Amino acid sequence: NQQLAVHARHIVNATGIFSEEVEALTGTESLVRIEPSKGVHLVLSREDLKLGDAAIVLPETEDKRILFIVPWESRAIFGTTDTGTGDLDHPTASKEDIAYLLKYLNRYLSLKLTEENIISTYAGYRPLVSPRKPGRSTAKVSRTHAVLQSPSGLVTIVGGKLTTYRRMAQDTLDVLNRRDGSPVLHPTQSLPLQGSAGWPVMQRELEKKGAALGLSPQT
């Protein structure tokens, strides 16, 4: 093993479910607790689901979750679960996870799919955030992100999710810019997302289809 001394103006800890462990290396206690939550998805054949090109939201499970079915080429992705932790280095779909998802898939779509219909599964952990200080609401904090500044100088970005990655990066860089006394700029606010070309045309088509169903453009 080789040890290296690396010097930097800033160090950002963006290690997800391992954020607490990394922050502990500085000798300080994190202001929040990371509570990993496992999410499992099933990959199925679109033909088995008779899905067409539509994505579907299954309204509610008995444990108050919302499930999604999203078409992807010849497949469909269905999920997700929200369960406790296991092996953080090797998340897998358990028998219980698969049974849970199949139960609601079959119930809402009136199907009789079994494990034999599953092409593959994949799983990962969400870095949900829970405050260490009493009296704060975990329900509100857990799905959002937070930028924490340690007495050691380490900046940690915790929580959040894939769909809010730009805001997470923006808030983190704002902290670093303020430390440096640099202007706080947000060039990505007007930068289109990858794959968003043609969105105005698609939006107009969606509004037309919505109007045919009696929906307002805002809906």
mmCIF file of C-alpha atoms in Angstrom:
data_model
loop_
_atom_site.group_PDB
_atom_site.id
_atom_site.type_symbol
_atom_site.label_atom_id
_atom_site.label_comp_id
_atom_site.label_asym_id
_atom_site.label_seq_id
_atom_site.Cartn_x
_atom_site.Cartn_y
_atom_site.Cartn_z
ATOM 1 C CA ASN A 1 0.000 0.000 0.000
ATOM 2 C CA GLN A 2 1.181 3.498 -0.859
ATOM 3 C CA GLN A 3 0.160 6.702 0.868
ATOM 4 C CA LEU A 4 0.035 9.996 -0.983
ATOM 5 C CA ALA A 5 -0.379 13.526 0.341
ATOM 6 C CA VAL A 6 -2.728 15.458 -1.920
ATOM 7 C CA HIS A 7 -3.314 19.190 -1.468
ATOM 8 C CA ALA A 8 -6.414 20.936 -2.813
ATOM 9 C CA ARG A 9 -8.205 24.210 -2.268
ATOM 10 C CA HIS A 10 -11.447 22.322 -1.675
ATOM 11 C CA ILE A 11 -12.435 18.698 -1.150
ATOM 12 C CA VAL A 12 -15.996 17.584 -1.883
ATOM 13 C CA ASN A 13 -17.330 14.373 -0.406
ATOM 14 C CA ALA A 14 -19.884 13.026 -2.900
ATOM 15 C CA THR A 15 -19.841 9.354 -1.946
ATOM 16 C CA GLY A 16 -23.552 8.654 -1.499
ATOM 17 C CA ILE A 17 -24.331 5.978 1.060
ATOM 18 C CA PHE A 18 -20.713 6.064 2.242
ATOM 19 C CA SER A 19 -20.697 9.805 3.015
ATOM 20 C CA GLU A 20 -20.700 9.317 6.787
ATOM 21 C CA GLU A 21 -17.731 6.951 6.645
ATOM 22 C CA VAL A 22 -15.709 9.379 4.555
ATOM 23 C CA GLU A 23 -16.568 12.328 6.800
ATOM 24 C CA ALA A 24 -15.536 10.297 9.851
ATOM 25 C CA LEU A 25 -11.998 10.184 8.418
ATOM 26 C CA THR A 26 -11.720 13.909 9.238
ATOM 27 C CA GLY A 27 -12.364 13.226 12.926
ATOM 28 C CA THR A 28 -15.705 15.042 12.999
ATOM 29 C CA GLU A 29 -19.254 13.753 13.323
ATOM 30 C CA SER A 30 -21.665 14.295 10.465
ATOM 31 C CA LEU A 31 -24.634 16.604 11.047
ATOM 32 C CA VAL A 32 -26.911 14.034 9.437
ATOM 33 C CA ARG A 33 -27.258 10.292 9.342
ATOM 34 C CA ILE A 34 -27.354 8.419 6.039
ATOM 35 C CA GLU A 35 -30.049 5.751 5.928
ATOM 36 C CA PRO A 36 -29.531 3.569 2.844
ATOM 37 C CA SER A 37 -32.765 2.368 1.277
ATOM 38 C CA LYS A 38 -32.732 -0.398 -1.310
ATOM 39 C CA GLY A 39 -34.602 0.056 -4.576
ATOM 40 C CA VAL A 40 -35.199 -2.909 -6.891
ATOM 41 C CA HIS A 41 -36.367 -2.893 -10.515
ATOM 42 C CA LEU A 42 -37.556 -5.731 -12.731
ATOM 43 C CA VAL A 43 -36.824 -5.865 -16.449
ATOM 44 C CA LEU A 44 -39.645 -7.519 -18.388
ATOM 45 C CA SER A 45 -40.780 -7.965 -21.964
ATOM 46 C CA ARG A 46 -43.099 -5.251 -23.243
ATOM 47 C CA GLU A 47 -44.946 -7.977 -25.097
ATOM 48 C CA ASP A 48 -45.726 -9.775 -21.821
ATOM 49 C CA LEU A 49 -47.102 -6.556 -20.356
ATOM 50 C CA LYS A 50 -49.034 -5.561 -23.484
ATOM 51 C CA LEU A 51 -47.743 -2.092 -22.701
ATOM 52 C CA GLY A 52 -47.427 -0.405 -26.073
ATOM 53 C CA ASP A 53 -45.557 2.900 -25.893
ATOM 54 C CA ALA A 54 -47.154 4.141 -22.687
ATOM 55 C CA ALA A 55 -45.479 4.600 -19.323
ATOM 56 C CA ILE A 56 -47.777 3.767 -16.424
ATOM 57 C CA VAL A 57 -47.954 4.895 -12.808
ATOM 58 C CA LEU A 58 -49.514 2.400 -10.415
ATOM 59 C CA PRO A 59 -51.290 4.700 -7.952
ATOM 60 C CA GLU A 60 -50.583 3.258 -4.537
ATOM 61 C CA THR A 61 -49.439 0.147 -2.732
ATOM 62 C CA GLU A 62 -50.488 -1.012 0.705
ATOM 63 C CA ASP A 63 -47.329 0.579 2.129
ATOM 64 C CA LYS A 64 -48.094 3.910 0.396
ATOM 65 C CA ARG A 65 -45.564 3.638 -2.426
ATOM 66 C CA ILE A 66 -46.039 4.593 -6.061
ATOM 67 C CA LEU A 67 -44.761 2.184 -8.706
ATOM 68 C CA PHE A 68 -43.744 2.940 -12.292
ATOM 69 C CA ILE A 69 -43.669 0.945 -15.514
ATOM 70 C CA VAL A 70 -41.474 2.566 -18.162
ATOM 71 C CA PRO A 71 -40.975 1.182 -21.702
ATOM 72 C CA TRP A 72 -37.383 0.838 -22.851
ATOM 73 C CA GLU A 73 -36.859 -0.470 -26.379
ATOM 74 C CA SER A 74 -38.275 -4.030 -26.412
ATOM 75 C CA ARG A 75 -38.292 -4.172 -22.619
ATOM 76 C CA ALA A 76 -40.149 -2.534 -19.753
ATOM 77 C CA ILE A 77 -38.647 -1.464 -16.435
ATOM 78 C CA PHE A 78 -40.846 -1.828 -13.367
ATOM 79 C CA GLY A 79 -40.180 -0.680 -9.822
ATOM 80 C CA THR A 80 -39.280 0.270 -7.301
ATOM 81 C CA THR A 81 -39.049 -1.044 -3.754
ATOM 82 C CA ASP A 82 -38.041 0.873 -0.637
ATOM 83 C CA THR A 83 -36.606 -1.524 1.908
ATOM 84 C CA GLY A 84 -33.895 -1.710 4.539
ATOM 85 C CA THR A 85 -30.246 -2.402 4.020
ATOM 86 C CA GLY A 86 -28.285 -5.521 3.272
ATOM 87 C CA ASP A 87 -24.842 -5.847 1.743
ATOM 88 C CA LEU A 88 -24.115 -2.253 0.723
ATOM 89 C CA ASP A 89 -21.353 -3.326 -1.655
ATOM 90 C CA HIS A 90 -23.514 -5.884 -3.467
ATOM 91 C CA PRO A 91 -27.215 -4.894 -3.559
ATOM 92 C CA THR A 92 -29.423 -7.625 -4.995
ATOM 93 C CA ALA A 93 -33.114 -8.288 -5.558
ATOM 94 C CA SER A 94 -34.321 -10.704 -2.896
ATOM 95 C CA LYS A 95 -37.158 -13.196 -3.274
ATOM 96 C CA GLU A 96 -39.276 -10.873 -1.128
ATOM 97 C CA ASP A 97 -38.520 -7.872 -3.367
ATOM 98 C CA ILE A 98 -39.507 -9.779 -6.498
ATOM 99 C CA ALA A 99 -42.685 -11.172 -4.939
ATOM 100 C CA TYR A 100 -43.673 -7.673 -3.790
ATOM 101 C CA LEU A 101 -43.326 -6.175 -7.257
ATOM 102 C CA LEU A 102 -45.018 -9.062 -9.066
ATOM 103 C CA LYS A 103 -47.977 -8.874 -6.690
ATOM 104 C CA TYR A 104 -48.802 -5.294 -7.626
ATOM 105 C CA LEU A 105 -47.937 -5.715 -11.294
ATOM 106 C CA ASN A 106 -50.338 -8.637 -11.632
ATOM 107 C CA ARG A 107 -53.006 -6.926 -9.551
ATOM 108 C CA TYR A 108 -53.128 -3.649 -11.471
ATOM 109 C CA LEU A 109 -52.615 -5.041 -14.978
ATOM 110 C CA SER A 110 -54.703 -8.201 -14.451
ATOM 111 C CA LEU A 111 -51.766 -10.424 -15.390
ATOM 112 C CA LYS A 112 -50.395 -13.721 -14.126
ATOM 113 C CA LEU A 113 -46.676 -13.181 -14.481
ATOM 114 C CA THR A 114 -44.173 -15.236 -12.493
ATOM 115 C CA GLU A 115 -40.430 -15.121 -11.906
ATOM 116 C CA GLU A 116 -40.005 -16.972 -15.208
ATOM 117 C CA ASN A 117 -41.195 -13.846 -17.031
ATOM 118 C CA ILE A 118 -38.457 -11.699 -15.485
ATOM 119 C CA ILE A 119 -35.579 -11.043 -17.876
ATOM 120 C CA SER A 120 -33.325 -9.496 -15.246
ATOM 121 C CA THR A 121 -33.310 -7.475 -12.048
ATOM 122 C CA TYR A 122 -31.139 -4.698 -10.718
ATOM 123 C CA ALA A 123 -30.847 -2.983 -7.371
ATOM 124 C CA GLY A 124 -29.170 -0.037 -5.717
ATOM 125 C CA TYR A 125 -29.253 2.063 -2.570
ATOM 126 C CA ARG A 126 -30.693 5.538 -2.083
ATOM 127 C CA PRO A 127 -28.714 7.733 0.347
ATOM 128 C CA LEU A 128 -31.699 8.978 2.351
ATOM 129 C CA VAL A 129 -30.914 11.691 4.878
ATOM 130 C CA SER A 130 -32.035 11.673 8.499
ATOM 131 C CA PRO A 131 -31.187 14.603 10.833
ATOM 132 C CA ARG A 132 -29.216 13.854 13.969
ATOM 133 C CA LYS A 133 -30.789 16.748 15.839
ATOM 134 C CA PRO A 134 -34.134 15.904 17.479
ATOM 135 C CA GLY A 135 -37.297 17.732 16.539
ATOM 136 C CA ARG A 136 -36.651 17.934 12.803
ATOM 137 C CA SER A 137 -38.871 16.198 10.275
ATOM 138 C CA THR A 138 -37.200 13.281 8.512
ATOM 139 C CA ALA A 139 -40.120 12.964 6.115
ATOM 140 C CA LYS A 140 -39.288 16.314 4.551
ATOM 141 C CA VAL A 141 -35.512 16.005 4.634
ATOM 142 C CA SER A 142 -35.086 12.400 3.510
ATOM 143 C CA ARG A 143 -35.879 12.866 -0.194
ATOM 144 C CA THR A 144 -34.042 16.166 -0.592
ATOM 145 C CA HIS A 145 -30.340 16.926 -0.560
ATOM 146 C CA ALA A 146 -28.124 18.958 1.744
ATOM 147 C CA VAL A 147 -24.680 20.527 1.428
ATOM 148 C CA LEU A 148 -22.784 20.226 4.712
ATOM 149 C CA GLN A 149 -19.635 22.070 5.760
ATOM 150 C CA SER A 150 -17.450 20.258 8.263
ATOM 151 C CA PRO A 151 -15.162 22.079 10.729
ATOM 152 C CA SER A 152 -12.344 20.238 8.951
ATOM 153 C CA GLY A 153 -13.130 22.112 5.732
ATOM 154 C CA LEU A 154 -14.655 19.113 3.968
ATOM 155 C CA VAL A 155 -17.786 19.863 1.939
ATOM 156 C CA THR A 156 -20.260 16.980 1.764
ATOM 157 C CA ILE A 157 -23.235 16.669 -0.569
ATOM 158 C CA VAL A 158 -25.756 14.130 0.729
ATOM 159 C CA GLY A 159 -29.202 12.881 -0.224
ATOM 160 C CA GLY A 160 -30.896 13.868 -3.445
ATOM 161 C CA LYS A 161 -31.565 11.689 -6.462
ATOM 162 C CA LEU A 162 -30.620 11.348 -10.100
ATOM 163 C CA THR A 163 -33.289 13.731 -11.375
ATOM 164 C CA THR A 164 -32.001 16.592 -9.183
ATOM 165 C CA TYR A 165 -28.324 16.161 -10.027
ATOM 166 C CA ARG A 166 -27.949 19.619 -11.560
ATOM 167 C CA ARG A 167 -29.402 21.393 -8.548
ATOM 168 C CA MET A 168 -27.197 19.315 -6.240
ATOM 169 C CA ALA A 169 -24.098 20.292 -8.219
ATOM 170 C CA GLN A 170 -25.197 23.931 -8.326
ATOM 171 C CA ASP A 171 -25.733 24.141 -4.562
ATOM 172 C CA THR A 172 -22.367 22.480 -3.913
ATOM 173 C CA LEU A 173 -20.494 24.838 -6.239
ATOM 174 C CA ASP A 174 -22.276 27.817 -4.674
ATOM 175 C CA VAL A 175 -20.670 26.909 -1.344
ATOM 176 C CA LEU A 176 -17.225 26.639 -2.935
ATOM 177 C CA ASN A 177 -17.633 29.912 -4.848
ATOM 178 C CA ARG A 178 -18.664 31.763 -1.698
ATOM 179 C CA ARG A 179 -15.601 30.406 0.095
ATOM 180 C CA ASP A 180 -13.371 31.691 -2.701
ATOM 181 C CA GLY A 181 -15.199 34.985 -2.988
ATOM 182 C CA SER A 182 -15.937 34.120 -6.613
ATOM 183 C CA PRO A 183 -19.091 35.139 -8.499
ATOM 184 C CA VAL A 184 -21.917 32.643 -8.078
ATOM 185 C CA LEU A 185 -22.796 31.678 -11.640
ATOM 186 C CA HIS A 186 -25.282 29.080 -12.864
ATOM 187 C CA PRO A 187 -24.519 28.452 -16.559
ATOM 188 C CA THR A 188 -26.396 25.139 -16.607
ATOM 189 C CA GLN A 189 -29.726 26.805 -15.785
ATOM 190 C CA SER A 190 -30.187 27.644 -19.467
ATOM 191 C CA LEU A 191 -28.344 24.618 -20.865
ATOM 192 C CA PRO A 192 -30.737 22.027 -22.343
ATOM 193 C CA LEU A 193 -30.579 18.540 -20.899
ATOM 194 C CA GLN A 194 -29.168 15.752 -23.040
ATOM 195 C CA GLY A 195 -31.960 14.303 -25.169
ATOM 196 C CA SER A 196 -34.262 17.299 -24.768
ATOM 197 C CA ALA A 197 -34.036 18.401 -28.420
ATOM 198 C CA GLY A 198 -37.477 18.708 -29.936
ATOM 199 C CA TRP A 199 -39.214 19.118 -26.573
ATOM 200 C CA PRO A 200 -41.380 22.118 -27.686
ATOM 201 C CA VAL A 201 -42.857 19.997 -30.492
ATOM 202 C CA MET A 202 -43.495 17.121 -28.107
ATOM 203 C CA GLN A 203 -45.075 19.488 -25.587
ATOM 204 C CA ARG A 204 -47.516 20.790 -28.188
ATOM 205 C CA GLU A 205 -48.489 17.238 -29.120
ATOM 206 C CA LEU A 206 -49.048 16.371 -25.471
ATOM 207 C CA GLU A 207 -51.246 19.435 -25.020
ATOM 208 C CA LYS A 208 -53.331 18.412 -28.046
ATOM 209 C CA LYS A 209 -53.813 14.904 -26.704
ATOM 210 C CA GLY A 210 -54.626 16.308 -23.269
ATOM 211 C CA ALA A 211 -57.192 18.698 -24.727
ATOM 212 C CA ALA A 212 -58.903 15.772 -26.444
ATOM 213 C CA LEU A 213 -59.269 14.223 -22.989
ATOM 214 C CA GLY A 214 -60.617 17.449 -21.510
ATOM 215 C CA LEU A 215 -57.384 18.362 -19.696
ATOM 216 C CA SER A 216 -55.980 21.875 -19.413
ATOM 217 C CA PRO A 217 -52.493 22.707 -20.813
ATOM 218 C CA GLN A 218 -51.262 23.168 -17.214
ATOM 219 C CA THR A 219 -52.272 19.595 -16.377
#
